[in-house]
PDB file of C-alpha atoms in Angstrom:
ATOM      1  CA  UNK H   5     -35.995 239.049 -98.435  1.00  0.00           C
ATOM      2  CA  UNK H   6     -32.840 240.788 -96.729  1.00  0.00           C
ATOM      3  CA  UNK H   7     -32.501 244.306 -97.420  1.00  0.00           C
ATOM      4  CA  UNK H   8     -30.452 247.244 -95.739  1.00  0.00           C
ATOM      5  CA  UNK H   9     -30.986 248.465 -92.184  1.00  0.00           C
ATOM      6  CA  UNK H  10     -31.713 252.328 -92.137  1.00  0.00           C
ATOM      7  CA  UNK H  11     -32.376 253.890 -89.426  1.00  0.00           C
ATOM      8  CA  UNK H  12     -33.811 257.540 -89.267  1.00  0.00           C
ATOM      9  CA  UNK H  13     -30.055 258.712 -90.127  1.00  0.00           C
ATOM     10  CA  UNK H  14     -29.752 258.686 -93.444  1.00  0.00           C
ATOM     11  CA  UNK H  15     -26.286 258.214 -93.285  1.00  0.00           C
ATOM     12  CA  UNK H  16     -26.245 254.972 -91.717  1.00  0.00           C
ATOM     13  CA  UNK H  17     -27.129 251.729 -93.374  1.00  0.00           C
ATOM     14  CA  UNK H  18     -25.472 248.243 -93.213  1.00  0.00           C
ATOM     15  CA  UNK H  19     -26.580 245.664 -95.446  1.00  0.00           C
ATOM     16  CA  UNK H  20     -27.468 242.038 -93.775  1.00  0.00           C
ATOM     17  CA  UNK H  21     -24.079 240.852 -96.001  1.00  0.00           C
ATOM     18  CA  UNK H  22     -22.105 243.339 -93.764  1.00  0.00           C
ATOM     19  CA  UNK H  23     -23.012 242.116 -90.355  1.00  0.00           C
ATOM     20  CA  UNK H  24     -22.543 238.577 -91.781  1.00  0.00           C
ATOM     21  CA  UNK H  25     -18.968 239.773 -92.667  1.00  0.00           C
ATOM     22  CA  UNK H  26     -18.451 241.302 -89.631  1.00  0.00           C
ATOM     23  CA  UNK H  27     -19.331 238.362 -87.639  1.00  0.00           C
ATOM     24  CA  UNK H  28     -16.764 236.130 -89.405  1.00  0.00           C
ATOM     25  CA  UNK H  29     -13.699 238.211 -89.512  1.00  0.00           C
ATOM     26  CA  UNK H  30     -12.594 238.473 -86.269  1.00  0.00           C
ATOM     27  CA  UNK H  31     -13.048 236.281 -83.834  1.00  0.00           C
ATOM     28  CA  UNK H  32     -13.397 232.389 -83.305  1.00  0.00           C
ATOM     29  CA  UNK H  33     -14.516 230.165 -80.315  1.00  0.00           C
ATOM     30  CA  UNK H  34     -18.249 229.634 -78.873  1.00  0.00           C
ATOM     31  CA  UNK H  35     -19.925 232.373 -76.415  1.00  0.00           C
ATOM     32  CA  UNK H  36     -20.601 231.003 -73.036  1.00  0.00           C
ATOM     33  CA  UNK H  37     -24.221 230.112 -72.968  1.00  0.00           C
ATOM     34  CA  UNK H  38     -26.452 230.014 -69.537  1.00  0.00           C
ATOM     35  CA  UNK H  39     -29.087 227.614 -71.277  1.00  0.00           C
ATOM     36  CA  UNK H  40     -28.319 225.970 -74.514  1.00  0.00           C
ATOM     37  CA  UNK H  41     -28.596 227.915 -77.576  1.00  0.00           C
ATOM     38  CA  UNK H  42     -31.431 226.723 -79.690  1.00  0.00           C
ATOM     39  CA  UNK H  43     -31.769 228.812 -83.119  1.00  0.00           C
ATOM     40  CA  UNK H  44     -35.713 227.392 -83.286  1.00  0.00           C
ATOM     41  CA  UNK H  45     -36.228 230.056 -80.192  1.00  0.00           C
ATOM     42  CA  UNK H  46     -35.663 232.689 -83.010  1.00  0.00           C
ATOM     43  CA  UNK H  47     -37.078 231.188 -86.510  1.00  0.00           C
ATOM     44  CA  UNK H  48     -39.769 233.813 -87.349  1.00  0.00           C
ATOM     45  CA  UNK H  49     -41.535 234.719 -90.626  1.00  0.00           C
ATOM     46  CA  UNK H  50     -38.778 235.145 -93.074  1.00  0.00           C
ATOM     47  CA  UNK H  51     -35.808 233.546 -90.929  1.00  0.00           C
ATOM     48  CA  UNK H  52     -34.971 229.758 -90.798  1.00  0.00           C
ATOM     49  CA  UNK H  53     -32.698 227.928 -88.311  1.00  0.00           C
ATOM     50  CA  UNK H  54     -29.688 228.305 -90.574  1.00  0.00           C
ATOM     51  CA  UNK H  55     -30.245 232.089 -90.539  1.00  0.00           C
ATOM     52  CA  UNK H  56     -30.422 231.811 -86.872  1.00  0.00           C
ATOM     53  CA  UNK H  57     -27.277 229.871 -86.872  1.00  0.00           C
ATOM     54  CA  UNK H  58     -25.635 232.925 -89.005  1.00  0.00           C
ATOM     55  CA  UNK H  59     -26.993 235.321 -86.845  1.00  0.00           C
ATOM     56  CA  UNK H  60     -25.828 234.366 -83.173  1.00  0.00           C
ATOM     57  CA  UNK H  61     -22.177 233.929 -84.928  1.00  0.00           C
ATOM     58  CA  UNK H  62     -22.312 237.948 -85.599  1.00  0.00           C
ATOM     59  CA  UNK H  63     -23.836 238.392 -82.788  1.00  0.00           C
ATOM     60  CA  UNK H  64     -21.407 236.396 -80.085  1.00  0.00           C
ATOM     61  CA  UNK H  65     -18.455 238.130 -82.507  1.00  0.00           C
ATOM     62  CA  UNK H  66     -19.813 241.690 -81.347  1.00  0.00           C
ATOM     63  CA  UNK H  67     -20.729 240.465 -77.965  1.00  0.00           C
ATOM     64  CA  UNK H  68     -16.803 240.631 -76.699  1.00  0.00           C
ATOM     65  CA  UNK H  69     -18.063 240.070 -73.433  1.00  0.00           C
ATOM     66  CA  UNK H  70     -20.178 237.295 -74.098  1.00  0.00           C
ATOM     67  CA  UNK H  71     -22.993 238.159 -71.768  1.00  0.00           C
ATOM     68  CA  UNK H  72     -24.819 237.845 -74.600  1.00  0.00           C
ATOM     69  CA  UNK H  73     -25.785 241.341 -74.546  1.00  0.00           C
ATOM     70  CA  UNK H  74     -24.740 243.791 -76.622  1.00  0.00           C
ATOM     71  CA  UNK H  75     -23.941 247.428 -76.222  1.00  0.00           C
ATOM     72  CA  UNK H  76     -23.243 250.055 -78.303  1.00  0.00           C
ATOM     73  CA  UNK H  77     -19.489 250.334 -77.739  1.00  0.00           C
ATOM     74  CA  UNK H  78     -19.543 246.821 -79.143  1.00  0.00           C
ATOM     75  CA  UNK H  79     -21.427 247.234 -81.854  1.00  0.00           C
ATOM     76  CA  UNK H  80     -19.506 249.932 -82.586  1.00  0.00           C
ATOM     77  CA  UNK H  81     -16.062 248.658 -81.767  1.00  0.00           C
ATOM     78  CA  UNK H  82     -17.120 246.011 -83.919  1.00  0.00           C
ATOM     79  CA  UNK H  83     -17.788 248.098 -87.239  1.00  0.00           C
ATOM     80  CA  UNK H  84     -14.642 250.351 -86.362  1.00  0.00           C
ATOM     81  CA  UNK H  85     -12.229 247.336 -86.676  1.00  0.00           C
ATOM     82  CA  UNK H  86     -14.068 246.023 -90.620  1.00  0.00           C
ATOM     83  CA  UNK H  87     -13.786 249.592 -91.813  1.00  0.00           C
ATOM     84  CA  UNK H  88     -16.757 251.762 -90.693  1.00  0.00           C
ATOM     85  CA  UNK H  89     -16.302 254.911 -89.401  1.00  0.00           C
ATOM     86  CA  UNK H  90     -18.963 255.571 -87.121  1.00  0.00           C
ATOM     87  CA  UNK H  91     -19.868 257.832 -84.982  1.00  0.00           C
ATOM     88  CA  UNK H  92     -20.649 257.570 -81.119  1.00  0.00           C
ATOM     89  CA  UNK H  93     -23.789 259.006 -81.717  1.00  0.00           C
ATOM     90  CA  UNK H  94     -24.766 257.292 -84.447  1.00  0.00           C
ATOM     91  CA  UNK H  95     -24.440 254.019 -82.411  1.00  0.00           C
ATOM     92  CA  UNK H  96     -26.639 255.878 -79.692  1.00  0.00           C
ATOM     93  CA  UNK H  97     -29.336 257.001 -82.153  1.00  0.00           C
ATOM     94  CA  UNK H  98     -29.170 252.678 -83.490  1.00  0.00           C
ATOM     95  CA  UNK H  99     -29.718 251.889 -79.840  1.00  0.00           C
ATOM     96  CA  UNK H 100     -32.857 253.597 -79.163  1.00  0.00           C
ATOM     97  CA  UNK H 101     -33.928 252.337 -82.213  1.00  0.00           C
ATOM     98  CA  UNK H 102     -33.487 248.614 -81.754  1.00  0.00           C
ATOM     99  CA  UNK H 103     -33.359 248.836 -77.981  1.00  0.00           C
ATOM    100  CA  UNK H 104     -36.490 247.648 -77.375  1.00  0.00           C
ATOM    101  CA  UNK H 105     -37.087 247.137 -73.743  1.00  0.00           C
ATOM    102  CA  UNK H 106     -34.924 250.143 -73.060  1.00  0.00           C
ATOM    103  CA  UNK H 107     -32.687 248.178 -70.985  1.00  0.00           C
ATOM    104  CA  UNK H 108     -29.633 250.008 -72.534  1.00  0.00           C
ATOM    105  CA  UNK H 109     -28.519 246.341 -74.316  1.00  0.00           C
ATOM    106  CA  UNK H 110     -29.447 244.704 -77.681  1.00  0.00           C
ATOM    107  CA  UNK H 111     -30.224 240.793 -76.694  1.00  0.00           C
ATOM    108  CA  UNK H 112     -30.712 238.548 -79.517  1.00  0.00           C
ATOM    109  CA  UNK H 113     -33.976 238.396 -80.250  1.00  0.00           C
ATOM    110  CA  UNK H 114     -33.444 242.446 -80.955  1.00  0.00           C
ATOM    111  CA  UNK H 115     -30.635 241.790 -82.813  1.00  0.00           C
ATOM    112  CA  UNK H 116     -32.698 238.815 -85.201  1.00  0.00           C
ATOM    113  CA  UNK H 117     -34.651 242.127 -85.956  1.00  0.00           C
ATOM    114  CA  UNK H 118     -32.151 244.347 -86.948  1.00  0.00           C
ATOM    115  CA  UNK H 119     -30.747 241.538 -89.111  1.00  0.00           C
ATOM    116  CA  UNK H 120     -34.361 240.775 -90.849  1.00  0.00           C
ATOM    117  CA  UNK H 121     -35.470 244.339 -91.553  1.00  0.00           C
ATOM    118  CA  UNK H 122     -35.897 245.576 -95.072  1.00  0.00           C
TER     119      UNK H 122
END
């Protein structure tokens, strides 16, 4: 069901496994919320609550400034501290794939996406 994310760079792929990672090795507490967080906003074909649940933890741990937007220093602040090395414009090239409103952020229902592609 889960698969890698690849992007048009063939270089860059990250596996659902290590955004879960990620999300769970640096950072505890709860984002601040402006409405309550309900994961059945986000269940979709292929992605139950407790995927949900897994999901907004990676997400609030990349969202450092928990607007609950994320951008793509944070994303890529994120992968810099677990051990990726990537590159500014290989964030930037992410963005404009996931990005897709074009508002310049990834919100969460963007981010359920990246997380569910194959």
């Amino acid at each position: 069901m889960y698969g890698k994310l690849n992007t048009t760079n063939p270089n860059m792929s990250f596996s659902v496994g290590d955004m879960n990672k990620i999300g769970t090795s640096f950072r505890g507490g709860e984002a601040a919320q402006a409405q309550p967080f309900n994961p059945k906003d986000y269940v979709m074909a292929g992605v139950n609550e407790r995927d949900v649940l897994i999901y907004k933890e990676t997400f609030d741990t990349f969202d450092v400034d928990d607007n609950n937007l994320l951008t793509p220093m944070e994303i890529r602040n994120s992968l810099i501290k677990v051990g990726y090395n990537i590159k500014k414009n290989q964030i930037y090239q992410l963005f404009s794939e996931l990005d897709e409103d074009e508002s310049g952020y990834v919100d969460f229902y963007e981010f359920v996406k990246l997380m569910t592609q194959q």
